[in-house]
């Protein structure tokens, strides 16, 4: 299938630079057999008490660091924690770095370049044991490239680019569908009898990468670490047996749930890497509904939503959303997709 099938033109003014205030006031386009204009606050009214909502509780780290290699300014953006506790990162300018170089971020916080890879990627190890404390002190929020800031993530972004239920450090990008949920909205959803469970998938920087190959099946997708525990599995399976629908809050939730299905089509606990690449033709096994923002053209995520609800339906819905002034991408509005039967 050609990547061009997932291309569309988006006016720059529809790329949201700031989030909706308050969080749960964002618009929600319900995409099913027909289109409905709603808001995020309508969710409790369009879900059944038998349903279950699944959230991703990953927490974004201040992954962007500015330092010096001798007298040369270097910026690195962490994007993946390796099993040996080293980090993969993108460096600018990477051409100035050599294996063995030290990048100093302060007098007592530095990184050593262990390996240089392609496209500006490096592998680094850090000095000291309290890495996350140092990141909080010296790092900044790694906003997507389409959100323009003079000085990376500003103070409001430190709160805005984080879900209210974030608890497990490790992501370098937010699970953006979850940004729309306030604590009050979550409690309102629970009060109607809808179960709410969590999983963890640490979102990597690869989520922003466009597909550059002509055929989508030639694209190598990034892998991300996730965990789905036994209790969440049991509650999801219980809801399904009772006739409830599984609503995934975000593509990260959907990808992990679909990765956690065994050969018998049953959901089971999962911990590890997933590089599942969902494209049209994929047979969904767990998720019935998907809450997600509006995605970039030619991205793996626009391919995923096309697989979920149908390519022609998603094209029509996106055309409508653009004409109706819906805001796109991380800080934009949301959609609720019904799985194509």
mmCIF file of C-alpha atoms in Angstrom:
data_model
loop_
_atom_site.group_PDB
_atom_site.id
_atom_site.type_symbol
_atom_site.label_atom_id
_atom_site.label_comp_id
_atom_site.label_asym_id
_atom_site.label_seq_id
_atom_site.Cartn_x
_atom_site.Cartn_y
_atom_site.Cartn_z
ATOM 1 C CA UNK A 1 0.000 0.000 0.000
ATOM 2 C CA UNK A 2 1.362 3.421 -0.959
ATOM 3 C CA UNK A 3 2.268 6.039 1.635
ATOM 4 C CA UNK A 4 0.640 8.659 -0.592
ATOM 5 C CA UNK A 5 -2.753 7.168 0.365
ATOM 6 C CA UNK A 6 -2.301 8.738 3.808
ATOM 7 C CA UNK A 7 -1.339 12.238 2.717
ATOM 8 C CA UNK A 8 -3.465 15.349 3.104
ATOM 9 C CA UNK A 9 -3.003 19.114 3.233
ATOM 10 C CA UNK A 10 -3.438 20.817 6.584
ATOM 11 C CA UNK A 11 -3.551 24.602 7.026
ATOM 12 C CA UNK A 12 -0.774 25.679 9.407
ATOM 13 C CA UNK A 13 -3.211 27.679 11.508
ATOM 14 C CA UNK A 14 -4.932 24.431 12.555
ATOM 15 C CA UNK A 15 -1.763 23.086 14.193
ATOM 16 C CA UNK A 16 -2.472 23.817 17.858
ATOM 17 C CA UNK A 17 0.341 25.671 19.634
ATOM 18 C CA UNK A 18 -1.342 25.715 23.031
ATOM 19 C CA UNK A 19 -3.808 23.342 24.710
ATOM 20 C CA UNK A 20 -7.460 24.022 25.219
ATOM 21 C CA UNK A 21 -8.266 25.541 28.625
ATOM 22 C CA UNK A 22 -9.581 23.876 30.702
ATOM 23 C CA UNK A 23 -8.374 20.458 29.547
ATOM 24 C CA UNK A 24 -11.781 18.859 29.202
ATOM 25 C CA UNK A 25 -13.275 21.677 27.107
ATOM 26 C CA UNK A 26 -11.695 20.374 23.887
ATOM 27 C CA UNK A 27 -13.883 19.433 20.954
ATOM 28 C CA UNK A 28 -14.528 15.754 20.215
ATOM 29 C CA UNK A 29 -15.451 14.505 16.749
ATOM 30 C CA UNK A 30 -17.335 11.208 17.026
ATOM 31 C CA UNK A 31 -16.427 9.189 13.930
ATOM 32 C CA UNK A 32 -18.680 6.227 13.192
ATOM 33 C CA UNK A 33 -21.362 5.567 10.601
ATOM 34 C CA UNK A 34 -21.929 9.315 10.757
ATOM 35 C CA UNK A 35 -20.079 12.292 12.256
ATOM 36 C CA UNK A 36 -21.117 14.026 15.472
ATOM 37 C CA UNK A 37 -19.704 17.221 16.969
ATOM 38 C CA UNK A 38 -19.237 16.743 20.712
ATOM 39 C CA UNK A 39 -16.859 17.779 23.475
ATOM 40 C CA UNK A 40 -14.661 15.668 25.725
ATOM 41 C CA UNK A 41 -17.117 16.353 28.552
ATOM 42 C CA UNK A 42 -19.751 14.356 26.643
ATOM 43 C CA UNK A 43 -17.838 11.094 27.119
ATOM 44 C CA UNK A 44 -19.751 9.914 30.224
ATOM 45 C CA UNK A 45 -22.999 10.272 28.267
ATOM 46 C CA UNK A 46 -21.902 8.218 25.268
ATOM 47 C CA UNK A 47 -20.390 5.327 27.206
ATOM 48 C CA UNK A 48 -22.204 2.421 28.840
ATOM 49 C CA UNK A 49 -21.789 1.398 32.476
ATOM 50 C CA UNK A 50 -20.533 -1.948 31.137
ATOM 51 C CA UNK A 51 -17.688 -0.276 29.249
ATOM 52 C CA UNK A 52 -14.089 0.030 30.374
ATOM 53 C CA UNK A 53 -11.701 2.923 29.710
ATOM 54 C CA UNK A 54 -7.973 2.202 29.496
ATOM 55 C CA UNK A 55 -5.428 4.976 30.182
ATOM 56 C CA UNK A 56 -1.653 5.177 29.704
ATOM 57 C CA UNK A 57 -0.015 6.390 32.934
ATOM 58 C CA UNK A 58 3.452 7.043 31.495
ATOM 59 C CA UNK A 59 5.087 10.294 32.614
ATOM 60 C CA UNK A 60 7.096 12.540 30.310
ATOM 61 C CA UNK A 61 10.646 13.283 31.447
ATOM 62 C CA UNK A 62 12.461 16.596 30.737
ATOM 63 C CA UNK A 63 14.438 14.813 28.033
ATOM 64 C CA UNK A 64 15.993 17.768 26.196
ATOM 65 C CA UNK A 65 19.420 18.845 27.469
ATOM 66 C CA UNK A 66 21.818 21.607 26.409
ATOM 67 C CA UNK A 67 25.505 21.176 27.153
ATOM 68 C CA UNK A 68 29.055 21.700 25.972
ATOM 69 C CA UNK A 69 31.616 19.458 24.301
ATOM 70 C CA UNK A 70 34.706 21.494 25.093
ATOM 71 C CA UNK A 71 33.452 24.878 23.822
ATOM 72 C CA UNK A 72 30.931 23.559 21.289
ATOM 73 C CA UNK A 73 27.235 23.803 22.191
ATOM 74 C CA UNK A 74 25.432 20.467 21.929
ATOM 75 C CA UNK A 75 21.734 19.696 22.377
ATOM 76 C CA UNK A 76 20.554 16.145 22.945
ATOM 77 C CA UNK A 77 17.057 14.744 23.210
ATOM 78 C CA UNK A 78 16.768 11.416 24.986
ATOM 79 C CA UNK A 79 14.335 9.049 23.344
ATOM 80 C CA UNK A 80 14.847 5.510 24.626
ATOM 81 C CA UNK A 81 16.238 3.815 27.735
ATOM 82 C CA UNK A 82 18.257 0.710 26.875
ATOM 83 C CA UNK A 83 18.258 -2.448 28.969
ATOM 84 C CA UNK A 84 21.792 -1.668 30.223
ATOM 85 C CA UNK A 85 20.644 1.737 31.548
ATOM 86 C CA UNK A 86 22.290 3.654 28.707
ATOM 87 C CA UNK A 87 20.171 6.023 26.622
ATOM 88 C CA UNK A 88 19.618 6.510 22.929
ATOM 89 C CA UNK A 89 19.363 10.172 21.984
ATOM 90 C CA UNK A 90 19.281 12.535 19.041
ATOM 91 C CA UNK A 91 22.126 15.073 19.030
ATOM 92 C CA UNK A 92 22.466 18.470 17.352
ATOM 93 C CA UNK A 93 24.978 18.944 15.793
ATOM 94 C CA UNK A 94 25.858 15.235 15.858
ATOM 95 C CA UNK A 95 28.738 15.729 13.418
ATOM 96 C CA UNK A 96 30.683 17.497 16.181
ATOM 97 C CA UNK A 97 30.646 14.406 18.391
ATOM 98 C CA UNK A 98 33.003 11.437 18.548
ATOM 99 C CA UNK A 99 32.814 8.202 20.515
ATOM 100 C CA UNK A 100 34.275 8.845 23.958
ATOM 101 C CA UNK A 101 33.388 12.546 24.028
ATOM 102 C CA UNK A 102 31.955 14.077 27.190
ATOM 103 C CA UNK A 103 29.003 16.462 27.063
ATOM 104 C CA UNK A 104 28.847 18.647 30.170
ATOM 105 C CA UNK A 105 25.491 19.987 31.304
ATOM 106 C CA UNK A 106 26.737 21.317 34.657
ATOM 107 C CA UNK A 107 29.777 20.931 36.896
ATOM 108 C CA UNK A 108 28.449 17.634 38.272
ATOM 109 C CA UNK A 109 26.227 16.327 35.473
ATOM 110 C CA UNK A 110 27.586 15.011 32.182
ATOM 111 C CA UNK A 111 27.138 12.313 29.546
ATOM 112 C CA UNK A 112 29.656 10.178 27.669
ATOM 113 C CA UNK A 113 29.115 9.290 24.016
ATOM 114 C CA UNK A 114 29.346 5.500 23.754
ATOM 115 C CA UNK A 115 28.286 5.063 20.141
ATOM 116 C CA UNK A 116 27.323 7.088 17.067
ATOM 117 C CA UNK A 117 24.502 5.847 14.853
ATOM 118 C CA UNK A 118 22.785 7.159 11.725
ATOM 119 C CA UNK A 119 20.610 10.277 11.370
ATOM 120 C CA UNK A 120 22.089 12.104 14.347
ATOM 121 C CA UNK A 121 21.441 9.348 16.856
ATOM 122 C CA UNK A 122 23.913 8.570 19.640
ATOM 123 C CA UNK A 123 24.107 6.269 22.667
ATOM 124 C CA UNK A 124 25.146 7.898 25.946
ATOM 125 C CA UNK A 125 25.728 7.044 29.582
ATOM 126 C CA UNK A 126 25.292 9.565 32.390
ATOM 127 C CA UNK A 127 27.363 10.435 35.422
ATOM 128 C CA UNK A 128 25.746 10.099 38.827
ATOM 129 C CA UNK A 129 22.947 7.883 40.111
ATOM 130 C CA UNK A 130 20.006 10.280 40.400
ATOM 131 C CA UNK A 131 19.437 10.838 36.680
ATOM 132 C CA UNK A 132 15.798 11.908 36.888
ATOM 133 C CA UNK A 133 16.616 14.492 39.571
ATOM 134 C CA UNK A 134 19.296 15.924 37.279
ATOM 135 C CA UNK A 135 16.901 15.931 34.326
ATOM 136 C CA UNK A 136 14.330 17.833 36.378
ATOM 137 C CA UNK A 137 17.009 20.388 37.242
ATOM 138 C CA UNK A 138 18.731 20.818 33.879
ATOM 139 C CA UNK A 139 16.383 19.383 31.251
ATOM 140 C CA UNK A 140 13.372 20.820 29.449
ATOM 141 C CA UNK A 141 10.173 19.339 28.086
ATOM 142 C CA UNK A 142 10.756 17.716 24.658
ATOM 143 C CA UNK A 143 7.900 19.268 22.721
ATOM 144 C CA UNK A 144 7.114 17.984 19.219
ATOM 145 C CA UNK A 145 8.783 19.920 16.366
ATOM 146 C CA UNK A 146 5.471 21.380 15.184
ATOM 147 C CA UNK A 147 4.916 23.187 18.511
ATOM 148 C CA UNK A 148 7.003 26.340 18.272
ATOM 149 C CA UNK A 149 8.698 27.748 21.360
ATOM 150 C CA UNK A 150 11.620 30.158 21.630
ATOM 151 C CA UNK A 151 13.121 28.210 24.517
ATOM 152 C CA UNK A 152 11.963 24.596 24.156
ATOM 153 C CA UNK A 153 9.245 23.633 26.627
ATOM 154 C CA UNK A 154 8.225 26.612 28.747
ATOM 155 C CA UNK A 155 6.945 26.435 32.323
ATOM 156 C CA UNK A 156 3.263 26.041 31.321
ATOM 157 C CA UNK A 157 4.263 23.131 29.086
ATOM 158 C CA UNK A 158 5.707 21.289 32.079
ATOM 159 C CA UNK A 159 2.126 20.941 33.336
ATOM 160 C CA UNK A 160 0.173 21.066 30.084
ATOM 161 C CA UNK A 161 2.248 18.404 28.312
ATOM 162 C CA UNK A 162 1.563 15.859 31.052
ATOM 163 C CA UNK A 163 -1.592 13.892 31.841
ATOM 164 C CA UNK A 164 -3.149 14.429 35.268
ATOM 165 C CA UNK A 165 -2.715 10.709 36.018
ATOM 166 C CA UNK A 166 0.919 10.388 34.855
ATOM 167 C CA UNK A 167 2.897 8.330 37.379
ATOM 168 C CA UNK A 168 5.574 6.178 35.699
ATOM 169 C CA UNK A 169 8.604 8.135 34.462
ATOM 170 C CA UNK A 170 10.035 7.202 31.086
ATOM 171 C CA UNK A 171 8.234 8.813 28.130
ATOM 172 C CA UNK A 172 9.782 11.469 25.907
ATOM 173 C CA UNK A 173 6.424 12.358 24.365
ATOM 174 C CA UNK A 174 3.014 12.595 25.982
ATOM 175 C CA UNK A 175 0.167 10.160 25.264
ATOM 176 C CA UNK A 176 -1.713 13.157 23.944
ATOM 177 C CA UNK A 177 -5.272 11.809 23.957
ATOM 178 C CA UNK A 178 -4.977 11.702 27.731
ATOM 179 C CA UNK A 179 -4.154 15.407 27.963
ATOM 180 C CA UNK A 180 -7.880 16.163 27.603
ATOM 181 C CA UNK A 181 -8.847 14.383 30.818
ATOM 182 C CA UNK A 182 -9.232 16.340 34.048
ATOM 183 C CA UNK A 183 -9.420 14.598 37.413
ATOM 184 C CA UNK A 184 -13.042 15.697 37.640
ATOM 185 C CA UNK A 185 -13.929 14.130 34.296
ATOM 186 C CA UNK A 186 -12.309 10.835 35.260
ATOM 187 C CA UNK A 187 -14.290 10.780 38.504
ATOM 188 C CA UNK A 188 -17.478 11.572 36.606
ATOM 189 C CA UNK A 189 -16.816 8.664 34.233
ATOM 190 C CA UNK A 190 -16.237 6.332 37.181
ATOM 191 C CA UNK A 191 -19.405 7.549 38.902
ATOM 192 C CA UNK A 192 -21.512 6.253 36.003
ATOM 193 C CA UNK A 193 -20.219 2.724 36.640
ATOM 194 C CA UNK A 194 -17.563 2.701 33.917
ATOM 195 C CA UNK A 195 -14.372 0.963 35.021
ATOM 196 C CA UNK A 196 -11.094 2.816 34.452
ATOM 197 C CA UNK A 197 -7.794 0.924 34.366
ATOM 198 C CA UNK A 198 -4.212 1.875 33.556
ATOM 199 C CA UNK A 199 -1.239 0.468 31.711
ATOM 200 C CA UNK A 200 2.190 1.901 30.909
ATOM 201 C CA UNK A 201 3.746 2.482 27.516
ATOM 202 C CA UNK A 202 6.725 4.842 27.394
ATOM 203 C CA UNK A 203 6.190 6.918 24.266
ATOM 204 C CA UNK A 204 9.359 7.459 22.222
ATOM 205 C CA UNK A 205 10.401 10.256 19.874
ATOM 206 C CA UNK A 206 9.819 7.927 16.939
ATOM 207 C CA UNK A 207 6.123 8.684 17.249
ATOM 208 C CA UNK A 208 6.802 11.958 15.370
ATOM 209 C CA UNK A 209 8.786 10.411 12.521
ATOM 210 C CA UNK A 210 7.146 10.519 9.073
ATOM 211 C CA UNK A 211 7.075 7.470 6.839
ATOM 212 C CA UNK A 212 9.576 8.232 4.069
ATOM 213 C CA UNK A 213 9.360 5.016 2.054
ATOM 214 C CA UNK A 214 6.998 4.662 -0.903
ATOM 215 C CA UNK A 215 5.393 1.439 0.331
ATOM 216 C CA UNK A 216 4.184 1.492 3.942
ATOM 217 C CA UNK A 217 5.236 -2.112 4.532
ATOM 218 C CA UNK A 218 8.874 -1.155 3.919
ATOM 219 C CA UNK A 219 8.804 1.153 6.947
ATOM 220 C CA UNK A 220 10.626 0.051 10.104
ATOM 221 C CA UNK A 221 8.609 1.256 13.089
ATOM 222 C CA UNK A 222 10.180 2.235 16.397
ATOM 223 C CA UNK A 223 9.810 -0.031 19.422
ATOM 224 C CA UNK A 224 8.558 1.141 22.812
ATOM 225 C CA UNK A 225 8.551 -0.444 26.266
ATOM 226 C CA UNK A 226 5.236 -1.218 27.902
ATOM 227 C CA UNK A 227 3.638 -3.065 30.792
ATOM 228 C CA UNK A 228 0.113 -4.417 31.273
ATOM 229 C CA UNK A 229 -0.396 -6.058 34.658
ATOM 230 C CA UNK A 230 -2.548 -9.012 35.648
ATOM 231 C CA UNK A 231 -5.190 -6.958 37.483
ATOM 232 C CA UNK A 232 -5.836 -4.720 34.469
ATOM 233 C CA UNK A 233 -6.064 -7.778 32.209
ATOM 234 C CA UNK A 234 -8.633 -9.389 34.500
ATOM 235 C CA UNK A 235 -10.769 -6.242 34.642
ATOM 236 C CA UNK A 236 -10.653 -5.769 30.871
ATOM 237 C CA UNK A 237 -11.597 -9.402 30.271
ATOM 238 C CA UNK A 238 -14.425 -9.113 32.817
ATOM 239 C CA UNK A 239 -15.851 -6.070 31.029
ATOM 240 C CA UNK A 240 -15.657 -7.826 27.662
ATOM 241 C CA UNK A 241 -17.444 -10.917 28.980
ATOM 242 C CA UNK A 242 -20.216 -8.682 30.336
ATOM 243 C CA UNK A 243 -20.739 -7.174 26.894
ATOM 244 C CA UNK A 244 -18.867 -3.955 27.575
ATOM 245 C CA UNK A 245 -16.750 -2.120 25.044
ATOM 246 C CA UNK A 246 -13.032 -1.527 25.499
ATOM 247 C CA UNK A 247 -12.246 2.143 24.923
ATOM 248 C CA UNK A 248 -8.548 2.885 24.446
ATOM 249 C CA UNK A 249 -7.467 6.391 25.390
ATOM 250 C CA UNK A 250 -4.798 6.908 22.769
ATOM 251 C CA UNK A 251 -2.942 4.946 20.137
ATOM 252 C CA UNK A 252 -0.322 3.916 22.710
ATOM 253 C CA UNK A 253 -2.983 2.094 24.724
ATOM 254 C CA UNK A 254 -4.359 0.432 21.610
ATOM 255 C CA UNK A 255 -0.920 -0.711 20.455
ATOM 256 C CA UNK A 256 -0.053 -2.256 23.819
ATOM 257 C CA UNK A 257 -3.414 -3.990 24.227
ATOM 258 C CA UNK A 258 -3.184 -5.489 20.759
ATOM 259 C CA UNK A 259 0.418 -6.536 21.506
ATOM 260 C CA UNK A 260 -0.714 -8.369 24.640
ATOM 261 C CA UNK A 261 -2.973 -10.838 22.810
ATOM 262 C CA UNK A 262 -1.768 -14.450 22.783
ATOM 263 C CA UNK A 263 -2.071 -17.010 19.967
ATOM 264 C CA UNK A 264 -5.560 -17.965 21.175
ATOM 265 C CA UNK A 265 -6.787 -14.395 20.855
ATOM 266 C CA UNK A 266 -6.826 -13.864 24.627
ATOM 267 C CA UNK A 267 -5.506 -10.820 26.458
ATOM 268 C CA UNK A 268 -2.703 -11.612 28.899
ATOM 269 C CA UNK A 269 -0.174 -9.673 31.015
ATOM 270 C CA UNK A 270 2.652 -8.093 29.047
ATOM 271 C CA UNK A 271 6.001 -6.517 29.862
ATOM 272 C CA UNK A 272 8.636 -5.659 27.286
ATOM 273 C CA UNK A 273 9.157 -4.031 23.900
ATOM 274 C CA UNK A 274 6.502 -3.734 21.228
ATOM 275 C CA UNK A 275 7.024 -2.664 17.627
ATOM 276 C CA UNK A 276 3.546 -3.547 16.399
ATOM 277 C CA UNK A 277 2.801 -1.680 13.156
ATOM 278 C CA UNK A 278 -0.935 -1.464 12.523
ATOM 279 C CA UNK A 279 -2.014 -0.735 8.956
ATOM 280 C CA UNK A 280 -5.238 -1.268 6.964
ATOM 281 C CA UNK A 281 -6.086 -4.954 6.879
ATOM 282 C CA UNK A 282 -5.135 -5.575 10.511
ATOM 283 C CA UNK A 283 -7.755 -7.543 12.482
ATOM 284 C CA UNK A 284 -8.350 -5.897 15.845
ATOM 285 C CA UNK A 285 -8.865 -8.282 18.740
ATOM 286 C CA UNK A 286 -9.434 -6.201 21.874
ATOM 287 C CA UNK A 287 -10.216 -2.525 21.315
ATOM 288 C CA UNK A 288 -13.720 -1.408 20.290
ATOM 289 C CA UNK A 289 -13.381 2.373 20.506
ATOM 290 C CA UNK A 290 -10.413 4.719 20.293
ATOM 291 C CA UNK A 291 -10.038 8.231 21.672
ATOM 292 C CA UNK A 292 -7.231 9.957 19.798
ATOM 293 C CA UNK A 293 -6.102 13.345 18.545
ATOM 294 C CA UNK A 294 -5.859 14.297 14.869
ATOM 295 C CA UNK A 295 -2.611 12.989 13.394
ATOM 296 C CA UNK A 296 0.106 14.009 10.971
ATOM 297 C CA UNK A 297 -0.173 13.096 7.296
ATOM 298 C CA UNK A 298 2.001 10.186 6.147
ATOM 299 C CA UNK A 299 2.534 9.038 9.751
ATOM 300 C CA UNK A 300 2.195 5.575 11.272
ATOM 301 C CA UNK A 301 -0.619 6.916 13.447
ATOM 302 C CA UNK A 302 -2.797 8.065 10.548
ATOM 303 C CA UNK A 303 -2.299 4.556 9.166
ATOM 304 C CA UNK A 304 -3.403 3.071 12.481
ATOM 305 C CA UNK A 305 -6.630 5.092 12.672
ATOM 306 C CA UNK A 306 -7.359 4.259 9.027
ATOM 307 C CA UNK A 307 -6.974 0.581 9.895
ATOM 308 C CA UNK A 308 -9.284 0.989 12.877
ATOM 309 C CA UNK A 309 -12.215 2.827 11.335
ATOM 310 C CA UNK A 310 -11.606 2.539 7.569
ATOM 311 C CA UNK A 311 -9.454 4.583 5.186
ATOM 312 C CA UNK A 312 -12.307 6.277 3.332
ATOM 313 C CA UNK A 313 -14.106 7.062 6.577
ATOM 314 C CA UNK A 314 -10.998 8.640 8.092
ATOM 315 C CA UNK A 315 -10.303 10.662 4.943
ATOM 316 C CA UNK A 316 -13.848 11.995 4.974
ATOM 317 C CA UNK A 317 -13.699 12.739 8.712
ATOM 318 C CA UNK A 318 -10.380 14.587 8.445
ATOM 319 C CA UNK A 319 -11.670 16.646 5.527
ATOM 320 C CA UNK A 320 -14.693 17.577 7.640
ATOM 321 C CA UNK A 321 -12.507 18.351 10.678
ATOM 322 C CA UNK A 322 -10.316 20.697 8.635
ATOM 323 C CA UNK A 323 -13.324 22.527 7.178
ATOM 324 C CA UNK A 324 -14.867 22.776 10.665
ATOM 325 C CA UNK A 325 -11.760 24.247 12.279
ATOM 326 C CA UNK A 326 -10.795 21.352 14.545
ATOM 327 C CA UNK A 327 -7.315 21.828 16.017
ATOM 328 C CA UNK A 328 -4.703 19.204 15.100
ATOM 329 C CA UNK A 329 -1.836 17.294 16.712
ATOM 330 C CA UNK A 330 -0.606 17.098 20.316
ATOM 331 C CA UNK A 331 -2.344 20.163 21.771
ATOM 332 C CA UNK A 332 -5.329 19.878 19.443
ATOM 333 C CA UNK A 333 -8.853 18.507 19.681
ATOM 334 C CA UNK A 334 -9.806 14.830 19.876
ATOM 335 C CA UNK A 335 -11.785 12.219 18.005
ATOM 336 C CA UNK A 336 -13.689 9.153 19.163
ATOM 337 C CA UNK A 337 -13.426 6.375 16.597
ATOM 338 C CA UNK A 338 -15.742 3.402 16.318
ATOM 339 C CA UNK A 339 -14.064 0.226 15.108
ATOM 340 C CA UNK A 340 -15.000 -0.722 11.570
ATOM 341 C CA UNK A 341 -17.188 -3.834 11.597
#
